[in-house]
Tab-separated table of C-alpha atoms in Angstrom:
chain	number	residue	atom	x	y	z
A	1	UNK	CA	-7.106	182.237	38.081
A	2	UNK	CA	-4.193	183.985	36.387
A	3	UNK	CA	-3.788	187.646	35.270
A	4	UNK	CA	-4.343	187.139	31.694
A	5	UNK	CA	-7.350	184.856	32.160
A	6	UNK	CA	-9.097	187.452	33.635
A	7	UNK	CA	-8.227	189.703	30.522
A	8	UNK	CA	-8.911	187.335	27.927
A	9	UNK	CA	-11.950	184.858	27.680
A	10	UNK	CA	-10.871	181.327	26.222
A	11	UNK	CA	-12.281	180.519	22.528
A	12	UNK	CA	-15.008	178.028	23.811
A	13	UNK	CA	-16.360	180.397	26.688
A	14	UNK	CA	-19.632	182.383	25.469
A	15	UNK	CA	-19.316	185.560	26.007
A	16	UNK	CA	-21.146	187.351	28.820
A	17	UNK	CA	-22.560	189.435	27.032
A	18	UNK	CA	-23.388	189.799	23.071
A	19	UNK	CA	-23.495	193.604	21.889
A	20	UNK	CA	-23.635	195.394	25.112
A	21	UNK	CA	-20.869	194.879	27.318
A	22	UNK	CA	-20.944	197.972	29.741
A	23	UNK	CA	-24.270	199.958	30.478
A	24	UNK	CA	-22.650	202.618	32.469
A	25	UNK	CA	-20.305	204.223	30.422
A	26	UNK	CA	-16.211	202.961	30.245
A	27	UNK	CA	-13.821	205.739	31.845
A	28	UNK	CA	-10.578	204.497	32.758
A	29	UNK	CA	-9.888	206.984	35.081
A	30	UNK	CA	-6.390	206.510	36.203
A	31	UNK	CA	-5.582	207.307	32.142
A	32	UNK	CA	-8.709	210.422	32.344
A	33	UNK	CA	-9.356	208.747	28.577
A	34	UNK	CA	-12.887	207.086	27.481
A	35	UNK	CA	-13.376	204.245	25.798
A	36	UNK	CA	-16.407	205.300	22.770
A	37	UNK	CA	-16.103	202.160	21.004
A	38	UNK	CA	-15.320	198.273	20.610
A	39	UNK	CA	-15.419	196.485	16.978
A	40	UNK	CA	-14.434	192.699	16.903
A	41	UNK	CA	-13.834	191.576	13.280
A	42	UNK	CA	-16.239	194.156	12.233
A	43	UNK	CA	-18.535	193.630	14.348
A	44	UNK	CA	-19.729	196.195	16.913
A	45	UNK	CA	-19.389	195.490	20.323
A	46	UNK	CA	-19.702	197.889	22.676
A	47	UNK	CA	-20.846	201.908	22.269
A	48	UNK	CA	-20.425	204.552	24.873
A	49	UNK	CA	-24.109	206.013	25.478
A	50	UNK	CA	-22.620	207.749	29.045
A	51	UNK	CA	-20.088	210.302	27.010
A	52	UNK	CA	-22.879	213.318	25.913
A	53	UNK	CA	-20.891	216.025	27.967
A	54	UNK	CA	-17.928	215.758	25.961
A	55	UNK	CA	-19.877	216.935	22.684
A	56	UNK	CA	-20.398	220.246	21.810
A	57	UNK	CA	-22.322	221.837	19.318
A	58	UNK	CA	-20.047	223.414	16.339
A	59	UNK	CA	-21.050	226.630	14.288
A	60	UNK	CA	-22.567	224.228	11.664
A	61	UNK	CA	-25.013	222.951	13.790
A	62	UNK	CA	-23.000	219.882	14.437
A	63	UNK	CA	-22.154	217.643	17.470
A	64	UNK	CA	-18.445	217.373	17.594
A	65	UNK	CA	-16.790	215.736	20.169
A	66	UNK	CA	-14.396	217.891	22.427
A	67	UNK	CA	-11.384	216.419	21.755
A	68	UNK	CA	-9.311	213.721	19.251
A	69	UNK	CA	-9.989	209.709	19.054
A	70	UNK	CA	-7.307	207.212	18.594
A	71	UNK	CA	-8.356	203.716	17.221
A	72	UNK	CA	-6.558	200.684	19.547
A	73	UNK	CA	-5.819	197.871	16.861
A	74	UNK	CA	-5.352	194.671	18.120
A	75	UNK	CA	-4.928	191.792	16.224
A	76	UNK	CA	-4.470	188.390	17.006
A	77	UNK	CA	-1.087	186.104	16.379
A	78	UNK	CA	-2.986	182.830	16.381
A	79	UNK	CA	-6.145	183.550	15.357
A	80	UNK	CA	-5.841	186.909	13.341
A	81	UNK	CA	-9.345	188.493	15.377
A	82	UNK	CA	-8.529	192.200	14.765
A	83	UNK	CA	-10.363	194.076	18.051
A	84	UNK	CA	-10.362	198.185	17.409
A	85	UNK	CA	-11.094	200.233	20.680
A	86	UNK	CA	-11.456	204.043	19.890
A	87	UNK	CA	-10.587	205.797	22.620
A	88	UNK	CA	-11.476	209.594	23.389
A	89	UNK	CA	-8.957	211.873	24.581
A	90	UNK	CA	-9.972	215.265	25.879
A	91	UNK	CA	-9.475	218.420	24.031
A	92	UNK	CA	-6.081	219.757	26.278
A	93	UNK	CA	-4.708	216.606	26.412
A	94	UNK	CA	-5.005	215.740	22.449
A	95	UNK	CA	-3.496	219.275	22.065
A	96	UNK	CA	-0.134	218.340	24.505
A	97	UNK	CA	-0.034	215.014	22.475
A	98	UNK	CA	-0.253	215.513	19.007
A	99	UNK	CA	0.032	219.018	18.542
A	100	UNK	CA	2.879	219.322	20.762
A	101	UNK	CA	4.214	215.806	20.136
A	102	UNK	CA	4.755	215.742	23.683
A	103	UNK	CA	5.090	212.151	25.246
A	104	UNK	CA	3.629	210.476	22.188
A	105	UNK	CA	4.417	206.841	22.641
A	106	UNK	CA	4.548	206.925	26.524
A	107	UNK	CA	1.393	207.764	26.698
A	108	UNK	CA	-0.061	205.586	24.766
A	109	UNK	CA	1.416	203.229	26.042
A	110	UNK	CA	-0.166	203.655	29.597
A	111	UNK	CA	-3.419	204.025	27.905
A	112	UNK	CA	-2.934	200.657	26.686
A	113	UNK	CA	-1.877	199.559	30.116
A	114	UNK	CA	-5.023	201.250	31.576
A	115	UNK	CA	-6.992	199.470	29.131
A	116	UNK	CA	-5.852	196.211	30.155
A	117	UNK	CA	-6.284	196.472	33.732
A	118	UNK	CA	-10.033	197.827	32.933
A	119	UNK	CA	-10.983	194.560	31.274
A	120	UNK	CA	-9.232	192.620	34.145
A	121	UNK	CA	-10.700	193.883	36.907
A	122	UNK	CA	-14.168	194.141	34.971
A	123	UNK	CA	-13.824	190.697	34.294
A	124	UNK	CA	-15.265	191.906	30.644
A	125	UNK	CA	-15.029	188.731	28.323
A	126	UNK	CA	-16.124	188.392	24.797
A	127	UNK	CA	-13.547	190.546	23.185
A	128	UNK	CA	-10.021	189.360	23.629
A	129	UNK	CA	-9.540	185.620	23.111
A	130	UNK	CA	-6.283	183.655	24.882
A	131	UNK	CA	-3.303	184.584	22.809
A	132	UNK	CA	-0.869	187.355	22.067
A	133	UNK	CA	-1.566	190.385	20.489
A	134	UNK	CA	0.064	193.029	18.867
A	135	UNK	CA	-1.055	196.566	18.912
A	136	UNK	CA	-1.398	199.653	16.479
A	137	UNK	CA	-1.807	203.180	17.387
A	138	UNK	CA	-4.282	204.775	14.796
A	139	UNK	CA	-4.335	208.361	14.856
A	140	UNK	CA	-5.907	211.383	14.912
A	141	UNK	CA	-9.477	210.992	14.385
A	142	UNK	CA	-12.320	214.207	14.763
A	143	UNK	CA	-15.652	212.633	15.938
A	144	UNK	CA	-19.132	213.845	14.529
A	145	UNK	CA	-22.470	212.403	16.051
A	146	UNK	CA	-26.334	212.674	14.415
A	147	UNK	CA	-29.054	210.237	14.885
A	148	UNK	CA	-27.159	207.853	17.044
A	149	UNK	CA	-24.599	207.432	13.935
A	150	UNK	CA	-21.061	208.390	14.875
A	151	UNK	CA	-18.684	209.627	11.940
A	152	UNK	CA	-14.985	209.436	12.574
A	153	UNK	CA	-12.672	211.494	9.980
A	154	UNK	CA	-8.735	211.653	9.756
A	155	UNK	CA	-6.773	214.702	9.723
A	156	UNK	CA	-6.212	214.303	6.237
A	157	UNK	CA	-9.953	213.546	5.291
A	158	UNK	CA	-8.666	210.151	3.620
A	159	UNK	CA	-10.179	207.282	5.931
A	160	UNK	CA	-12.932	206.998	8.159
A	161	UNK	CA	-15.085	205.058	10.242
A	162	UNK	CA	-18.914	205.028	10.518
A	163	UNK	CA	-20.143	203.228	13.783
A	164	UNK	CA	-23.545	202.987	14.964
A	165	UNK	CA	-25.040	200.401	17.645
A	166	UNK	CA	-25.064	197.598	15.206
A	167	UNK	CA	-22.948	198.975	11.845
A	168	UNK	CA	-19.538	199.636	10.983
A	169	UNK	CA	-17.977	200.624	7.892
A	170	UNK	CA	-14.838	202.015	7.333
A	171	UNK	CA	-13.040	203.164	4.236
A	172	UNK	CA	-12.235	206.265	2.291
A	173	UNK	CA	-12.986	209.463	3.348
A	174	UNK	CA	-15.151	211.139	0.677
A	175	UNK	CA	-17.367	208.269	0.737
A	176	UNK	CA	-18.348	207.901	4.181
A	177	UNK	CA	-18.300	211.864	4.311
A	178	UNK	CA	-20.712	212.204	1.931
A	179	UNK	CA	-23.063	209.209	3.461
A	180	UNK	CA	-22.745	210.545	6.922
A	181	UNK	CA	-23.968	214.423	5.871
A	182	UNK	CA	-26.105	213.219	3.041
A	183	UNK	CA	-28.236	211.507	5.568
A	184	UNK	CA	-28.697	214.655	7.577
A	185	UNK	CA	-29.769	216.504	4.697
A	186	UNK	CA	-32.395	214.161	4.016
A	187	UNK	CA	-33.334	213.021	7.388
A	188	UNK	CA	-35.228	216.687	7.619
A	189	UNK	CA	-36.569	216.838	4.654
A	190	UNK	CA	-35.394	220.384	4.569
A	191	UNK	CA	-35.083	222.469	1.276
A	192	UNK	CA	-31.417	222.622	-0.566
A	193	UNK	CA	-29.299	225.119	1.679
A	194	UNK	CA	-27.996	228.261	0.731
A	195	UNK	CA	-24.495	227.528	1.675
A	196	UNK	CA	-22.581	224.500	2.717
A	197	UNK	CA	-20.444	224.651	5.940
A	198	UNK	CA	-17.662	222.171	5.757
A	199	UNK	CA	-17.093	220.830	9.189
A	200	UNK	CA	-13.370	220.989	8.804
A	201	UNK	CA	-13.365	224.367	8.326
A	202	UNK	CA	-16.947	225.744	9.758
A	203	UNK	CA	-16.526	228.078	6.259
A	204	UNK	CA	-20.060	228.733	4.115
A	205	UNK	CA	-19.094	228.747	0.955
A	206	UNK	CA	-22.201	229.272	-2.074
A	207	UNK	CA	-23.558	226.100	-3.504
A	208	UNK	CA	-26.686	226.506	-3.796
A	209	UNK	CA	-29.326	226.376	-7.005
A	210	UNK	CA	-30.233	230.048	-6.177
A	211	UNK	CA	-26.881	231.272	-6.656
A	212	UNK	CA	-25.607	234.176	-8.504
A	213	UNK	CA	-25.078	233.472	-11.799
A	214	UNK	CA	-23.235	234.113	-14.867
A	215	UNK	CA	-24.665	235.084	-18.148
A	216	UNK	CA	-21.821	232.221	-19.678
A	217	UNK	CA	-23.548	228.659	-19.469
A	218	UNK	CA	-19.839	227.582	-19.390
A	219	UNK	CA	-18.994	229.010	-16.391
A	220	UNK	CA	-22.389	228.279	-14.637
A	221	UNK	CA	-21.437	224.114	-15.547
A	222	UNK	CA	-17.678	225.123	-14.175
A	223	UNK	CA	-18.926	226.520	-10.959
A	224	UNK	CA	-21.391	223.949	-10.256
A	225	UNK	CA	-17.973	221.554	-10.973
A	226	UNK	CA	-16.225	223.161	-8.470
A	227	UNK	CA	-19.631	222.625	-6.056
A	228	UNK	CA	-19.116	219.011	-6.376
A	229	UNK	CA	-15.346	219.203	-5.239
A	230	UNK	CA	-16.029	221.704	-2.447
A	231	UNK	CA	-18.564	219.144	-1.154
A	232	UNK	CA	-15.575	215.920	-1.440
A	233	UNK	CA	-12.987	218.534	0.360
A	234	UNK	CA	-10.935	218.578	-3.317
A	235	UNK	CA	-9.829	222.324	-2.419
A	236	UNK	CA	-7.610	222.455	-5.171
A	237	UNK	CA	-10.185	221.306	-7.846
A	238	UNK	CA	-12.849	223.592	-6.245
A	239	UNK	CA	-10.723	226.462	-6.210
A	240	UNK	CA	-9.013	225.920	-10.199
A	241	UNK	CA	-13.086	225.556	-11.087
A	242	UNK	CA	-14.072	228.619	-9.521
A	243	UNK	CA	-11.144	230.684	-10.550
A	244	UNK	CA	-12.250	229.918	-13.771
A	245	UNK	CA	-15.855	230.372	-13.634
A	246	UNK	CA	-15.084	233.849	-11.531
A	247	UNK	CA	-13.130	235.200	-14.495
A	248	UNK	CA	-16.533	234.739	-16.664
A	249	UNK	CA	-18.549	236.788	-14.187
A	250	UNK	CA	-19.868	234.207	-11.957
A	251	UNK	CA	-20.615	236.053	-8.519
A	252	UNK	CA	-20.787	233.435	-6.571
A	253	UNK	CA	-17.826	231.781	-7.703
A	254	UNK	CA	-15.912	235.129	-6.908
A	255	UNK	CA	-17.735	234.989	-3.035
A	256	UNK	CA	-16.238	231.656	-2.953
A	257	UNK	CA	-12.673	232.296	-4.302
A	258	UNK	CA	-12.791	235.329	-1.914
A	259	UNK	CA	-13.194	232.403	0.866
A	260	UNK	CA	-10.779	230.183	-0.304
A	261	UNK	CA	-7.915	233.188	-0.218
A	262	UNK	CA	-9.152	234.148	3.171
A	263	UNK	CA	-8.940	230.768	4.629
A	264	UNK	CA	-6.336	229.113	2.875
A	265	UNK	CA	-8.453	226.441	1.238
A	266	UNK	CA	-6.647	225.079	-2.000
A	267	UNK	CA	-4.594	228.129	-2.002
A	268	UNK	CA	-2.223	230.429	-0.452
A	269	UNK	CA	-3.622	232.858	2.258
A	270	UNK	CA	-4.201	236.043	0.850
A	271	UNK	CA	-5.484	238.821	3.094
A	272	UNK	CA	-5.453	241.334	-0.464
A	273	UNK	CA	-6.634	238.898	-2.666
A	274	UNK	CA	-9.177	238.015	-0.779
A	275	UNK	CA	-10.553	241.341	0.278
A	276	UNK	CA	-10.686	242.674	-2.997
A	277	UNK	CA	-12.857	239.353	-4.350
A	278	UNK	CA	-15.078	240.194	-1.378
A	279	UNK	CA	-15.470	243.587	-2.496
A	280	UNK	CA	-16.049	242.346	-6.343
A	281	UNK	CA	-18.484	239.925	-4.948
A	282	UNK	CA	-20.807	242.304	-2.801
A	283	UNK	CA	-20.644	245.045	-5.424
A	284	UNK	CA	-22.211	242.178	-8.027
A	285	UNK	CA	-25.067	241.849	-5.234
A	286	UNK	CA	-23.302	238.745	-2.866
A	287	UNK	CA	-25.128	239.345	0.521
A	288	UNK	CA	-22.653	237.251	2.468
A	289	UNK	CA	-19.762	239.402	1.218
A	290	UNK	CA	-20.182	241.787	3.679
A	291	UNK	CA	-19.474	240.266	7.022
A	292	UNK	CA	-16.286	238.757	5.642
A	293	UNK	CA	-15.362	242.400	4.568
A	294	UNK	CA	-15.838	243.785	7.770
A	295	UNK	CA	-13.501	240.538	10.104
A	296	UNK	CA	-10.933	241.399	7.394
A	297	UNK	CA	-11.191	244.910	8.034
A	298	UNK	CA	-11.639	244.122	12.174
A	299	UNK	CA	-8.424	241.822	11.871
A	300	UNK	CA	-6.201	244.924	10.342
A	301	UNK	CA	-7.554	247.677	12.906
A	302	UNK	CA	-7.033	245.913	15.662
A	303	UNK	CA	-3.823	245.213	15.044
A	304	UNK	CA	-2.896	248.713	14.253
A	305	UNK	CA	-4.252	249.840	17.832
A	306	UNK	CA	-1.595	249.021	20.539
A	307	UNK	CA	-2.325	251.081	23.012
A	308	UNK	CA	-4.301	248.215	25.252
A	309	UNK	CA	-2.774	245.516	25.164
A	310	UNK	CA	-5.246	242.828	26.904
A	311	UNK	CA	-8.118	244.595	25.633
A	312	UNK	CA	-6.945	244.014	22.021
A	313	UNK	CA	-5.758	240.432	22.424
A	314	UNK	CA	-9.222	239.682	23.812
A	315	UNK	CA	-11.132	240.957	21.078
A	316	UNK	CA	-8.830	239.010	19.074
A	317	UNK	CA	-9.237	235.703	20.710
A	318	UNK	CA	-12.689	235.823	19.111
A	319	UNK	CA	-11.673	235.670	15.224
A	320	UNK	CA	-11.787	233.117	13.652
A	321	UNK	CA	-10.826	231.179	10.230
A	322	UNK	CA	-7.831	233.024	8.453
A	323	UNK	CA	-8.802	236.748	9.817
A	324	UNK	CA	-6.630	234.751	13.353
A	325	UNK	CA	-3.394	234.547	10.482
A	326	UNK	CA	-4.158	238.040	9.235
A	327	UNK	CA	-4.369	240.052	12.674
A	328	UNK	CA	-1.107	238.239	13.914
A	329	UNK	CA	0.625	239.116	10.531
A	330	UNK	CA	-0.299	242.704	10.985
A	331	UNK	CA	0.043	242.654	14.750
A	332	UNK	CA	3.882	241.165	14.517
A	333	UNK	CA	4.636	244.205	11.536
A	334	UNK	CA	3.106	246.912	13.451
A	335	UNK	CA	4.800	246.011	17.010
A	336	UNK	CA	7.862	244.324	16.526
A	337	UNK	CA	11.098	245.478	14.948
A	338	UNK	CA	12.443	243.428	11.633
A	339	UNK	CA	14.776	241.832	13.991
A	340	UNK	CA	12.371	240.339	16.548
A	341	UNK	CA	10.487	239.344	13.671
A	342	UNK	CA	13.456	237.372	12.102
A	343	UNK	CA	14.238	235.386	15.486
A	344	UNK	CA	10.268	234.434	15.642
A	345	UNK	CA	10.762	233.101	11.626
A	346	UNK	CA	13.999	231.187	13.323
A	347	UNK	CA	12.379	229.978	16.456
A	348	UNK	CA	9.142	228.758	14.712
A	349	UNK	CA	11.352	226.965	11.775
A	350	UNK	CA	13.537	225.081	13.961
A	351	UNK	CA	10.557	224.203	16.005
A	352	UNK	CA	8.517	223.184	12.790
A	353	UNK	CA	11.784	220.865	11.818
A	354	UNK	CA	11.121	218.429	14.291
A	355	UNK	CA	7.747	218.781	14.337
A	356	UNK	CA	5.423	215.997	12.053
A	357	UNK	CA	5.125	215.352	8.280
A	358	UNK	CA	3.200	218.997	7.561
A	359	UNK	CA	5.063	220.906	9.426
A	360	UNK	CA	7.997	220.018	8.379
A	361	UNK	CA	6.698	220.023	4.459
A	362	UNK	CA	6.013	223.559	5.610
A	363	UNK	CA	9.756	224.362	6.485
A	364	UNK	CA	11.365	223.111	3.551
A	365	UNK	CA	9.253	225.204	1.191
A	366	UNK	CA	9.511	228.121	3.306
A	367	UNK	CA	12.978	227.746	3.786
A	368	UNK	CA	15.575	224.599	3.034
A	369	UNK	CA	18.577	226.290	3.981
A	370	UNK	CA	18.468	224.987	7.398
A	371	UNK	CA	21.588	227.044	8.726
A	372	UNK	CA	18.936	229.855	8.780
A	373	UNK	CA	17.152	228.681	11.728
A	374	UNK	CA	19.628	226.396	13.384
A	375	UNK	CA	19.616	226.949	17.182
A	376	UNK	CA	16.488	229.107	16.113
A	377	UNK	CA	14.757	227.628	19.241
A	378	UNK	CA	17.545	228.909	21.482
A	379	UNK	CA	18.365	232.090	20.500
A	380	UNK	CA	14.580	233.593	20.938
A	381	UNK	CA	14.721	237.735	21.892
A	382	UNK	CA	12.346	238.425	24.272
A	383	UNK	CA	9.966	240.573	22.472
A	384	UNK	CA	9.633	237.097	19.914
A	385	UNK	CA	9.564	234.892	22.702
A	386	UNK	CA	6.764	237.310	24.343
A	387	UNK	CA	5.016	237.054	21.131
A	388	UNK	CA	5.036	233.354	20.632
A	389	UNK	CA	3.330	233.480	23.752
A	390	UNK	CA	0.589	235.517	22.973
A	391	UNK	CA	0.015	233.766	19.759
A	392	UNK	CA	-0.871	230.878	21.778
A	393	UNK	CA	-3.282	232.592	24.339
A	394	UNK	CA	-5.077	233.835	21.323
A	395	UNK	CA	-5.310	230.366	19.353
A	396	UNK	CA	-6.837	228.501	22.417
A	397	UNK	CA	-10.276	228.756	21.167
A	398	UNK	CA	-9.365	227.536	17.808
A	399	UNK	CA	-8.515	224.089	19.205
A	400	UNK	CA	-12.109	223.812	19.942
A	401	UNK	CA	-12.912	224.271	16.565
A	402	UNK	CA	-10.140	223.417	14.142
A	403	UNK	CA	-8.410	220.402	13.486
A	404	UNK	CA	-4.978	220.490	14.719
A	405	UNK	CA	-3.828	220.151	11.680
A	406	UNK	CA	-5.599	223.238	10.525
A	407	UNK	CA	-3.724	225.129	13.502
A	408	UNK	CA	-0.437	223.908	12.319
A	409	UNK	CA	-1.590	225.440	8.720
A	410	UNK	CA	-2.582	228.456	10.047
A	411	UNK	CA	0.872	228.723	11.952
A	412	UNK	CA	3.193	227.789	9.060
A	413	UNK	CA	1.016	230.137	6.928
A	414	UNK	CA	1.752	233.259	9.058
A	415	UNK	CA	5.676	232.095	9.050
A	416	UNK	CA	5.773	231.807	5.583
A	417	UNK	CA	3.804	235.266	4.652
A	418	UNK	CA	6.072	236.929	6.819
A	419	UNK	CA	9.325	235.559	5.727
A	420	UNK	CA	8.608	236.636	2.422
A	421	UNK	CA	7.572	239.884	3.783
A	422	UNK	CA	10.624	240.243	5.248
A	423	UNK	CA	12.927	238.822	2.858
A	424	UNK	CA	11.227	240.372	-0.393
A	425	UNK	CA	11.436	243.629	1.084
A	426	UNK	CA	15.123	243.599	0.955
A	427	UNK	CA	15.165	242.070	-2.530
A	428	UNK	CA	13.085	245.165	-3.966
């Protein structure tokens, strides 16, 4: 028997198997990658019971996997069967691929390789049939599992996947969102919450019916608005809405604006905005104003006290959300001079240029001269190039956590508050 008829089954062969192909789990180990699913024309194939180590439980409760899924599209030249693997890549490795862009294409290409060979030596029929193929690479996905439901989400919260053992659906992002969490509201019966924690952002923002509110009925009706686009991931909307409804003396709307500023969420970071919205927000009787006062406060003094070194970056490794952006932006005024500060601007630029689609959205709004940070990424001092090093010991954790699309954010964010530190300072 031939190579490829031990990969692919022939049309009129029944399958070995119907839904479960594997029982013990599907590591191709020479690639250190897992494979979580198998859909054939929408139909699910194969799910990965064996993979429970590589979730984690996030500060909202849920289980996220530790790491990034790419969805293996295959689809037939003769008779158009489209088979989607997801594959699991760990946490460091998903970071060095499409954080770093590092190797992209090579590696998935011996993924795909690895893939092959599995089936082959497996002698797994059932899911390729004999013809070519052509292959997409679909990625970055963030995996969420509850009640043996599995939620897949893009970086850009447009298009997802839900898989169980014997559903799929896949589609836009809102709408599966809200299915997937909806059910887990419901599943426990539990009373409405006091706050909502997005997963993308682990934030708790008010939405609840015992809210502070406003004496205005308009601005009750505009907050609960912007409630509805918080819960879709509309930033923008949520944050014009509660703007709005904060200006009429709805607390809660301020608590959440104060959020929004401190994290970046439909807005510009803004460590004074946001404090002083906190500070508006507890004084009207917010009790979750407080602890966001004091990380804001935390994320300053820290960076004001140099004197240890380790002991200070180690405290800092344990922020979290925008107060990370905040201590570096103090941190990089307090310790380096303007100059070392300008090559970091340069060296972070001309990295972001190359970089993908947001970062380099990033550059050009921060800066589209691009003589300004040409050979930015050669000309580092060593103080900057010190720094830049730090910054990543710090942000570690936040892989973990954030999407890395969120730590790209956070990064351009801190560039772009400091250049116009910098640069405004010199125009005054």
């Amino acid at each position: 028997m031939g190579f490829f008829n031990k990969i692919f089954s022939r049309p009129n062969r029944k399958p070995l198997v119907d839904k479960k192909i594997l029982s013990n789990g599907a590591r191709l180990n020479d690639a250190e990658v897992d494979i979580l699913f198998i859909i054939k024309n929408g139909d699910v194939l194969y799910v990965n019971h064996e993979i429970e180590n590589l979730f984690e439980v996030d500060r909202g409760g849920d289980r996220l996997f530790k790491g990034r899924v790419v969805n293996y599209k295959y689809l037939g030249e003769t008779t158009k069967d489209e088979v989607q693997v997801f594959i699991g890549f760990d946490e460091n490795d998903a970071y060095i691929m499409f954080t770093l862009q590092a190797n992209l294409q090579d590696r998935f290409e011996f993924v795909g390789q690895s893939l092959m060979r599995f089936f082959s030596s497996n002698r797994i029929n059932g899911v390729f049939s004999w013809e070519g193929y052509s292959v997409q690479y679909e990625y970055t996905y963030k995996l969420y599992n509850k009640n043996s439901t599995n939620f897949l989400i893009n970086a850009n919260q447009t298009f997802g996947y839900l898989i169980s053992e014997d559903t799929f659906e896949q589609g836009e992002g809102d709408l599966l969102k809200e299915k997937f969490w909806h059910t887990k509201q419901t599943t426990h019966s539990e009373p409405e919450a006091q706050v909502y924690c997005y997963p993308k952002t682990n934030t708790e923002y008010s939405v609840s019916s015992s809210c502070i509110k406003s004496d205005n009925e308009s601005a009750n009706k505009i907050y609960e608005q912007g409630v509805e686009y918080l819960k879709i991931a509309d930033f923008k909307m949520a944050f014009n809405n509660f703007k709005i409804a904060s200006k009429y003396g709805h607390t809660s709307a301020t608590f959440n604006l104060a959020l929004m500023y401190k994290n970046g969420n439909g807005c510009d970071y803004s460590y004074e905005d946001s404090m002083q919205l906190f500070i508006k927000s507890q004084d009207e009787g917010h009790q979750g104003a407080l602890r966001h006062i004091k990380e804001l406060v935390k994320a300053k003094e820290l960076s004001a006290d140099l004197s240890n070194y380790p002991l200070v970056l180690n405290e800092a490794s344990h922020l979290h959300d925008g107060t990370v952006l905040y201590f570096f932006y103090f941190f990089l005024i307090n310790s380096l001079s303007e100059g070392d500060i300008v090559s970091w601007i340069r060296y972070e630029l001309d990295c972001a240029s190359i970089g993908n689609e947001l970062a380099q959205q990033y550059v050009h709004e921060i800066s589209p001269n691009s003589e300004f940070y040409r050979n930015g990424g050669e000309e580092l001092t060593p103080n900057a190039s010190l720094f830049s090093d730090i910054f990543d010991h710090v942000t570690i954790p936040l892989r973990k956590t954030e999407d890395f699309s969120d730590i790209i954010k956070l990064r351009c964010n801190l560039v772009k508050n400091l250049f116009n530190h910098i640069f405004n300072k010199h125009l005054d």
